[in-house]
Amino acid sequence: MTLLYRSTRGDATNALTASAAILQGLSPDGGLYVPTEAPKLDLNLQQLPSLTYQEVAFKVLKAFLTDFTDSEIRNCVNAAYDDKFDDSLIAPVSHHGEDYYLELFHGATIAFKDLALSILPHLMTTAAKKNHFKKEIVILTATSGDTGKAAMAGFADVPGTKIIVFYPSQGVSAIQKQQMITQVGENTYVVAINGNFDQAQTNVKEIFNDKDFQAQLDAHGFQFSSANSINIGRLIPQVAYYFYAYGQLIKQGAIKNGDTINFSVPTGNFGDILAGYYAKQLGLPVNRLICASNQNNVLTDFFKTGYYDRIRPFFTTTSPSMDILVSSNLERLIFHATGEDAAQTAAYMHELEKDGHYQVKPDVLKQLQATFSADFASGDDDQQAIANVFNQSQFAIDPHTAVAKAVADKYRQSTNDTHPMVIVSTASPYKFPNAVLSAIEGHQVDVDGLDAVKQVQEHINVPLPKAIETLFHAQVRHNNTVQPDKMQEAIVKILNIG
Ligand SMILES: *Cc1c(COP(=O)(O)O)cnc(C)c1O
């Protein structure tokens, strides 16, 4: 059987194959693609500890991408998870204090988005071939810092593609900015906007849904697709590391096969944690998925009350990849929690777009709370978590991981839940050196960028990842800044379709 994908806002009769959904990115009705039935995973938990990351990824992808052949999936997996990762396990689990850290920062841009974005270009070009696609794919992406860079690293010089990335000029770390402006690849374009991530993401969505603009692109032989986690091809590869983590815990003797565990996930756009939800649906023994937010705690309130309210102050924090008030992937969870009610999901999302808030019904909230817990960490909690873990274990965590750690601690204190806790670790401490150094030294330091990296290294004694070593000798290639309402104009210029 072929597993089909339908829109969260539309009719299941318009469902597409996986490869078509990957090419399309966002559904024309504004909804996100979700599987029309439960994928069937051919994986026995008992065998998990003996499988490599690549083998687990293969099995997970095979369950979801049923119109891909085995050899197509295998080629994509092998091209993605190779020595671009500086750890042969790809996603190792380490044990510090009472917690397990699932390290998702060993890829080309030292953040977790590498796990999905090193494979997405291969899935997409394979999908293009399968669908006899003649147009050039233009990847249009809004980034809070990590997605854009990881997407460009994946798509750079991939034939038949161009990639255009918008990022908030003041909303990313010094290292992230340097990574962005030095990106190589003749098909990569980077534009800063004088605004925040939500503005960038909202405008990208609008540009995507602009029928006239689509026609203009089409006439010039281009079609947009998305590398944001709204693309199902981005989400599915992430399911693999939840399974892989479980196998490693068995291997390390931390759990027995069948034991349930918790994951605390630092959350922004709700892509990472949603992959955990899909892993649980596929049979992974997960007790709680803990949704950890920074001060932009819209999801904390939502999971506690069922009221989603984006009308609130926006904070720029030390965990910028989570500075998000509209979490796109939550729409998929809402769809599932409403019993796959597309009309209800569409109504909530339209309320959110129009009024800035919506309230889900009590039975939907109950459904959500059956799996998810949620809390947030303030800036102080975050700094404290970095310092505590470092002082106890000589292990340095980045500010995003620290949000998950602080929230895991809060969760344990308030529940006395003793299930093994996996902290999903989403970035290398070298990616956010100012925050890490400030926490370790116990006071706010002024240095940032390479100087801060060097000082962090003196403390933590972990070899510099290649991504950092080469960064500050790299040539600046992108220095374009526009107002948020001029993004479409910028695209017209880049593609030369005016
Ligand atoms: C993107 C990102 C997150 C948030 O992940 P979502 O899938 O958007 O919830 C957390 N930490 C880091 C370092 C990230 O880059």
XYZ file of C-alpha atoms and ligand atoms in Angstrom:
513
model
C 0.000 0.000 0.000
C 1.066 3.574 -0.620
C 0.864 5.861 2.372
C -0.657 9.170 1.305
C -0.423 12.645 2.815
C -3.306 15.058 3.261
C -3.616 18.639 4.415
C -4.471 19.408 8.043
C -6.983 21.930 6.672
C -8.409 20.107 3.705
C -10.090 17.133 2.202
C -8.432 13.707 2.457
C -9.484 12.982 -1.122
C -6.776 15.395 -2.315
C -4.057 13.340 -0.649
C -0.606 13.137 -2.275
C 2.197 10.615 -2.283
C 5.076 11.292 0.092
C 7.331 12.452 -2.735
C 4.705 14.891 -4.035
C 4.112 16.235 -0.512
C 7.847 16.794 -0.066
C 8.009 18.736 -3.333
C 4.920 20.760 -2.470
C 6.066 21.710 1.065
C 2.967 23.542 2.240
C -0.516 22.539 1.082
C -2.203 25.120 -1.218
C -4.971 25.573 1.390
C -2.379 26.715 3.931
C -2.424 23.435 5.868
C 0.446 21.050 6.557
C 0.756 17.553 5.170
C 0.132 14.619 7.530
C -0.098 10.875 6.852
C -3.645 9.665 6.105
C -3.081 6.508 8.141
C -0.624 5.157 10.685
C 2.736 4.284 9.070
C 3.862 0.698 9.642
C 7.324 0.505 11.104
C 9.198 -2.729 10.552
C 11.375 -2.485 13.640
C 11.583 -4.670 16.678
C 12.672 -2.726 19.779
C 14.815 -5.679 20.782
C 17.015 -5.263 17.719
C 17.397 -1.493 18.218
C 20.654 -1.564 20.231
C 22.441 -3.394 17.436
C 21.326 -1.054 14.634
C 23.427 1.810 13.322
C 21.944 5.279 13.005
C 21.726 4.761 9.258
C 19.824 1.509 9.698
C 17.320 3.075 12.071
C 16.870 6.052 9.741
C 16.306 3.680 6.819
C 13.548 1.805 8.649
C 11.817 4.975 9.800
C 11.939 6.578 6.352
C 10.696 3.377 4.742
C 7.626 3.439 6.984
C 6.720 6.986 5.929
C 7.988 7.302 2.347
C 6.290 4.321 0.794
C 6.565 5.567 -2.791
C 10.377 5.622 -2.535
C 12.242 2.414 -3.385
C 14.544 0.828 -0.797
C 17.589 1.795 -2.815
C 16.403 5.402 -3.152
C 15.987 5.640 0.617
C 19.313 3.941 1.236
C 21.108 6.353 -1.120
C 19.553 9.353 0.619
C 20.479 8.024 4.070
C 24.056 7.236 3.077
C 24.566 10.600 1.395
C 23.255 12.429 4.467
C 24.689 10.632 7.472
C 28.356 10.374 6.578
C 31.550 12.059 7.746
C 29.880 15.475 7.665
C 29.085 14.353 11.223
C 32.029 14.435 13.590
C 30.753 11.458 15.610
C 30.307 8.121 13.888
C 27.201 7.441 16.004
C 25.641 10.555 14.353
C 23.427 11.140 17.420
C 25.257 9.806 20.507
C 23.679 9.690 23.963
C 25.854 10.747 26.912
C 25.113 10.441 30.616
C 25.822 13.314 32.994
C 24.383 13.574 36.498
C 20.922 12.040 36.529
C 20.196 12.800 32.865
C 20.865 11.390 29.418
C 21.750 13.875 26.702
C 20.802 13.034 23.134
C 23.506 14.974 21.280
C 22.095 16.271 18.018
C 24.889 18.749 17.346
C 27.542 16.724 15.564
C 26.638 17.789 12.014
C 27.898 20.443 9.600
C 26.367 23.432 11.408
C 26.558 22.005 14.950
C 22.830 22.185 15.639
C 20.071 19.588 15.516
C 18.641 20.837 12.244
C 21.535 19.107 10.482
C 19.876 15.766 11.219
C 16.967 16.634 8.925
C 18.561 19.117 6.561
C 21.457 16.935 5.539
C 18.935 14.489 4.101
C 16.135 16.778 2.859
C 17.953 17.897 -0.342
C 18.461 14.245 -1.293
C 14.831 13.392 -0.552
C 13.745 16.389 -2.577
C 15.893 15.774 -5.640
C 14.901 12.094 -5.564
C 11.249 13.162 -5.321
C 11.751 15.559 -8.252
C 13.127 12.730 -10.417
C 10.290 10.386 -9.442
C 7.695 12.992 -10.357
C 9.402 13.980 -13.654
C 9.658 17.466 -12.334
C 11.137 19.904 -14.848
C 11.150 23.147 -12.903
C 13.958 24.475 -10.779
C 13.135 24.137 -7.072
C 13.502 27.343 -5.093
C 13.800 26.677 -1.385
C 12.395 29.638 0.491
C 13.131 29.657 4.184
C 12.654 31.880 7.182
C 15.129 31.103 9.906
C 15.524 31.926 13.564
C 19.218 31.152 13.066
C 19.854 27.458 12.688
C 17.463 26.256 9.968
C 18.692 28.613 7.281
C 22.312 27.732 7.718
C 21.687 24.001 7.954
C 19.439 24.186 4.880
C 22.068 26.071 2.895
C 24.747 23.611 3.946
C 22.474 20.851 2.631
C 21.380 22.535 -0.601
C 24.597 24.378 -1.573
C 25.374 23.581 -5.222
C 22.726 20.835 -5.419
C 21.782 20.869 -9.140
C 18.223 21.956 -9.945
C 17.821 23.957 -6.739
C 18.253 27.474 -5.422
C 17.890 28.472 -1.798
C 16.852 31.866 -0.414
C 17.085 32.417 3.335
C 15.613 35.284 5.374
C 16.826 35.845 8.925
C 16.115 38.538 11.561
C 19.192 40.767 11.489
C 19.193 41.344 15.269
C 17.720 37.985 16.256
C 20.619 35.594 15.817
C 23.879 34.969 17.672
C 27.233 36.315 16.458
C 28.286 32.847 15.398
C 25.001 32.229 13.600
C 25.326 35.537 11.775
C 28.883 34.760 10.704
C 27.732 31.326 9.500
C 24.964 32.959 7.499
C 26.935 35.690 5.741
C 29.835 33.409 4.789
C 27.693 30.691 3.215
C 29.224 29.296 0.029
C 27.401 27.873 -2.987
C 26.448 29.614 -6.238
C 22.767 28.830 -5.594
C 22.571 30.254 -2.046
C 21.088 33.675 -1.226
C 20.903 35.192 2.242
C 18.813 38.241 3.148
C 18.625 39.864 6.593
C 15.352 41.541 7.557
C 14.858 44.451 9.946
C 12.310 42.485 11.957
C 11.884 39.361 14.064
C 11.546 35.686 13.133
C 7.756 35.601 13.326
C 7.565 38.411 10.751
C 9.977 36.539 8.496
C 8.036 33.296 8.856
C 4.614 34.927 8.388
C 5.764 36.721 5.235
C 7.354 33.575 3.826
C 4.044 31.762 4.332
C 2.181 34.578 2.594
C 4.597 34.586 -0.321
C 4.161 30.820 -0.600
C 0.373 31.156 -0.773
C 0.317 34.076 -3.222
C -1.258 32.557 -6.340
C -0.224 35.419 -8.646
C 3.347 35.182 -7.514
C 3.306 31.402 -8.008
C 2.163 31.977 -11.595
C 4.966 34.485 -12.102
C 7.505 31.923 -10.857
C 5.970 29.171 -12.900
C 6.269 31.249 -16.078
C 9.997 31.487 -15.410
C 10.449 27.775 -14.707
C 10.649 27.995 -10.919
C 8.639 26.416 -8.112
C 8.897 27.167 -4.426
C 9.392 24.511 -1.836
C 10.156 24.741 1.834
C 12.964 23.540 4.028
C 11.166 24.715 7.165
C 9.777 22.041 9.410
C 6.407 22.572 7.755
C 7.848 20.227 5.104
C 7.071 16.603 5.945
C 10.460 15.645 4.471
C 12.060 17.624 7.230
C 9.981 16.162 10.017
C 10.147 12.454 9.219
C 13.952 12.022 9.421
C 13.784 13.433 12.959
C 11.675 10.509 14.143
C 14.746 8.307 13.724
C 16.802 9.776 16.554
C 14.100 9.127 19.141
C 14.296 5.433 18.304
C 18.064 5.508 18.115
C 18.271 7.142 21.571
C 16.124 4.375 23.018
C 18.427 1.731 21.532
C 21.433 3.420 23.055
C 19.830 3.558 26.485
C 19.262 -0.196 26.301
C 22.826 -0.700 25.132
C 24.183 1.409 27.991
C 22.159 -0.627 30.481
C 20.116 2.403 31.510
C 16.817 0.724 30.624
C 15.421 -2.661 29.676
C 13.546 -3.207 26.466
C 9.953 -2.024 27.037
C 10.712 0.496 29.807
C 9.149 3.896 29.237
C 11.244 7.056 29.199
C 10.752 10.831 29.118
C 12.125 13.303 26.619
C 12.562 16.971 27.470
C 12.693 18.905 24.221
C 13.707 22.558 23.774
C 10.925 23.792 21.553
C 10.364 26.605 19.082
C 8.495 25.671 15.949
C 7.381 22.343 17.483
C 9.117 20.235 14.839
C 11.578 18.392 17.029
C 9.077 17.393 19.712
C 6.428 16.499 17.130
C 8.856 13.934 15.721
C 8.939 12.492 19.252
C 5.151 12.288 19.193
C 5.263 10.390 15.896
C 7.879 8.052 17.393
C 5.493 7.330 20.264
C 2.636 6.724 17.807
C 4.882 4.233 16.008
C 5.377 2.290 19.215
C 8.346 3.818 21.010
C 7.760 3.460 24.784
C 7.564 7.141 25.680
C 6.059 8.176 29.011
C 6.018 11.994 28.734
C 7.122 14.443 26.069
C 8.100 17.588 27.920
C 7.741 20.737 25.875
C 10.388 23.164 27.153
C 10.122 26.843 26.210
C 12.159 29.917 26.994
C 10.512 33.190 28.080
C 8.493 33.098 24.867
C 6.273 30.648 26.693
C 3.175 30.589 24.525
C 3.287 26.767 24.392
C 3.554 26.420 28.173
C 0.308 28.345 28.575
C -1.282 26.413 25.739
C -0.566 22.959 27.147
C -1.742 24.047 30.594
C -4.968 25.778 29.509
C -5.776 24.964 25.894
C -5.633 28.694 25.117
C -3.125 29.675 22.447
C -2.405 33.382 22.550
C 0.318 34.910 20.435
C -0.655 38.453 21.446
C 2.040 38.941 24.055
C 5.439 40.591 24.414
C 8.145 39.051 22.257
C 11.458 38.426 24.035
C 14.866 38.181 22.395
C 16.605 35.556 24.530
C 19.910 33.688 24.692
C 18.151 30.735 23.018
C 17.198 32.538 19.782
C 16.184 29.417 17.870
C 13.243 29.182 20.266
C 12.199 32.842 20.099
C 8.954 31.990 18.374
C 5.337 32.831 19.175
C 3.683 30.975 16.302
C 4.777 27.347 16.351
C 3.898 26.044 12.894
C 4.038 22.340 13.598
C 1.589 22.556 16.469
C -1.058 22.552 13.735
C -0.232 18.915 12.993
C -0.666 17.948 16.640
C -3.956 19.855 16.850
C -5.150 17.971 13.791
C -4.372 14.637 15.453
C -5.786 15.709 18.839
C -9.094 16.764 17.255
C -9.492 13.244 15.878
C -8.209 14.396 12.464
C -10.865 17.054 12.125
C -9.591 19.285 9.304
C -12.480 21.762 9.504
C -11.908 22.280 13.232
C -8.133 22.586 12.734
C -8.631 25.128 9.943
C -11.029 27.110 12.141
C -8.482 27.295 14.990
C -5.712 28.345 12.608
C -7.853 31.015 10.980
C -8.715 32.380 14.411
C -5.032 32.473 15.200
C -4.255 34.341 11.980
C -7.172 36.759 12.363
C -7.408 37.380 16.119
C -4.086 36.083 17.396
C -5.582 33.416 19.641
C -7.815 30.356 19.890
C -9.122 28.066 22.617
C -9.321 24.327 21.996
C -12.218 22.282 23.351
C -11.740 20.435 26.682
C -11.562 17.008 25.046
C -8.804 18.224 22.694
C -6.858 19.612 25.642
C -7.257 16.314 27.477
C -5.903 14.508 24.466
C -2.848 16.785 24.384
C -2.191 16.485 28.107
C -2.267 12.699 27.877
C 1.224 12.844 26.336
C 2.646 16.337 26.750
C 3.797 18.281 29.764
C 5.071 21.823 29.368
C 6.986 24.481 31.247
C 9.429 27.278 30.575
C 12.781 28.546 31.794
C 13.627 32.200 32.345
C 17.021 33.582 31.324
C 18.253 33.115 34.893
C 17.061 29.489 35.047
C 18.864 28.900 31.784
C 22.197 30.345 32.958
C 21.859 28.456 36.223
C 21.291 25.172 34.387
C 24.428 25.641 32.264
C 26.473 26.453 35.372
C 25.058 23.582 37.444
C 25.618 20.928 34.812
C 29.116 22.208 34.142
C 30.061 22.376 37.811
C 28.656 18.914 38.529
C 29.796 17.045 35.439
C 32.287 19.220 33.517
C 29.798 18.940 30.670
C 28.953 22.130 28.795
C 25.453 22.527 27.382
C 24.229 25.289 25.096
C 21.408 27.664 26.147
C 18.732 25.746 24.185
C 19.680 22.454 25.784
C 19.783 24.299 29.105
C 16.137 25.302 28.698
C 15.268 21.614 28.360
C 17.412 20.727 31.372
C 15.915 23.469 33.575
C 12.391 22.448 32.585
C 13.179 18.750 33.166
C 14.290 19.657 36.704
C 11.114 21.675 37.304
C 9.039 18.805 35.968
C 10.700 16.253 38.242
C 10.288 18.477 41.268
C 6.600 19.021 40.666
C 5.733 15.426 39.722
C 8.248 13.121 41.421
C 8.347 11.263 38.103
C 11.448 9.050 38.122
C 11.418 7.751 34.545
C 14.802 8.027 32.824
C 15.031 11.513 31.307
C 16.540 12.217 27.923
C 17.421 15.872 27.426
C 17.325 16.548 23.715
C 20.525 18.534 23.145
C 20.103 20.730 20.129
C 23.277 22.780 19.744
C 26.967 22.701 20.514
C 28.051 25.058 23.323
C 30.407 26.604 20.753
C 27.467 27.923 18.784
C 26.398 30.215 21.637
C 29.713 30.987 23.338
C 28.724 34.267 24.965
C 25.862 32.713 26.919
C 27.890 29.627 27.831
C 30.894 31.637 28.971
C 28.731 34.013 30.999
C 27.088 31.072 32.755
C 30.345 29.268 33.497
C 32.088 32.403 34.751
C 29.024 33.437 36.741
C 28.686 36.948 35.324
C 27.703 38.482 31.988
C 30.817 38.693 29.786
C 31.238 41.123 26.879
C 33.122 38.907 24.443
C 31.341 37.112 21.666
C 32.212 35.402 18.408
C 35.592 33.768 17.995
C 37.108 35.316 21.138
C 34.317 33.866 23.225
C 34.723 30.509 21.502
C 38.398 30.437 22.495
C 37.611 31.288 26.086
C 34.901 28.651 26.255
C 37.397 26.135 24.940
C 39.815 26.937 27.760
C 37.087 26.043 30.242
C 35.541 22.989 28.645
C 38.456 21.407 26.865
C 36.388 19.990 23.994
C 37.987 20.104 20.517
C 36.627 22.823 18.247
C 34.200 21.495 15.642
C 35.335 22.034 12.041
C 32.330 24.296 11.492
C 33.783 26.779 13.981
C 37.446 26.448 13.115
C 36.973 27.565 9.531
C 34.281 30.139 10.187
C 36.329 33.197 10.943
C 38.679 32.911 7.985
C 35.765 32.582 5.605
C 34.933 35.348 3.147
C 31.727 37.383 3.647
C 29.489 36.684 0.646
C 26.077 38.053 1.687
C 25.271 41.493 3.080
C 21.753 42.288 1.898
C 19.206 43.724 4.416
C 15.559 44.579 3.646
C 12.393 45.643 5.481
C 9.984 42.758 6.253
C 7.471 44.057 3.683
C 10.105 44.011 0.936
C 10.849 40.286 1.035
C 8.910 39.474 -2.112
C 10.713 42.240 -3.967
C 14.030 40.757 -2.854
C 13.022 37.371 -4.275
C 12.045 38.930 -7.608
C 15.485 40.507 -7.823
C 17.357 37.347 -6.866
C 15.506 35.183 -9.394
C 15.518 37.964 -11.955
C 11.809 37.494 -12.761
C 10.600 41.120 -12.559
C 15.434 24.980 15.896
C 16.042 24.769 17.220
C 15.259 24.445 18.334
C 13.752 24.336 18.268
O 13.315 23.251 17.489
P 11.849 23.249 16.894
O 11.767 22.064 16.017
O 11.724 24.536 16.124
O 10.907 23.202 18.031
C 15.899 24.239 19.539
N 17.242 24.369 19.651
C 18.016 24.677 18.602
C 19.476 24.823 18.806
C 17.455 24.885 17.350
O 18.230 25.190 16.306
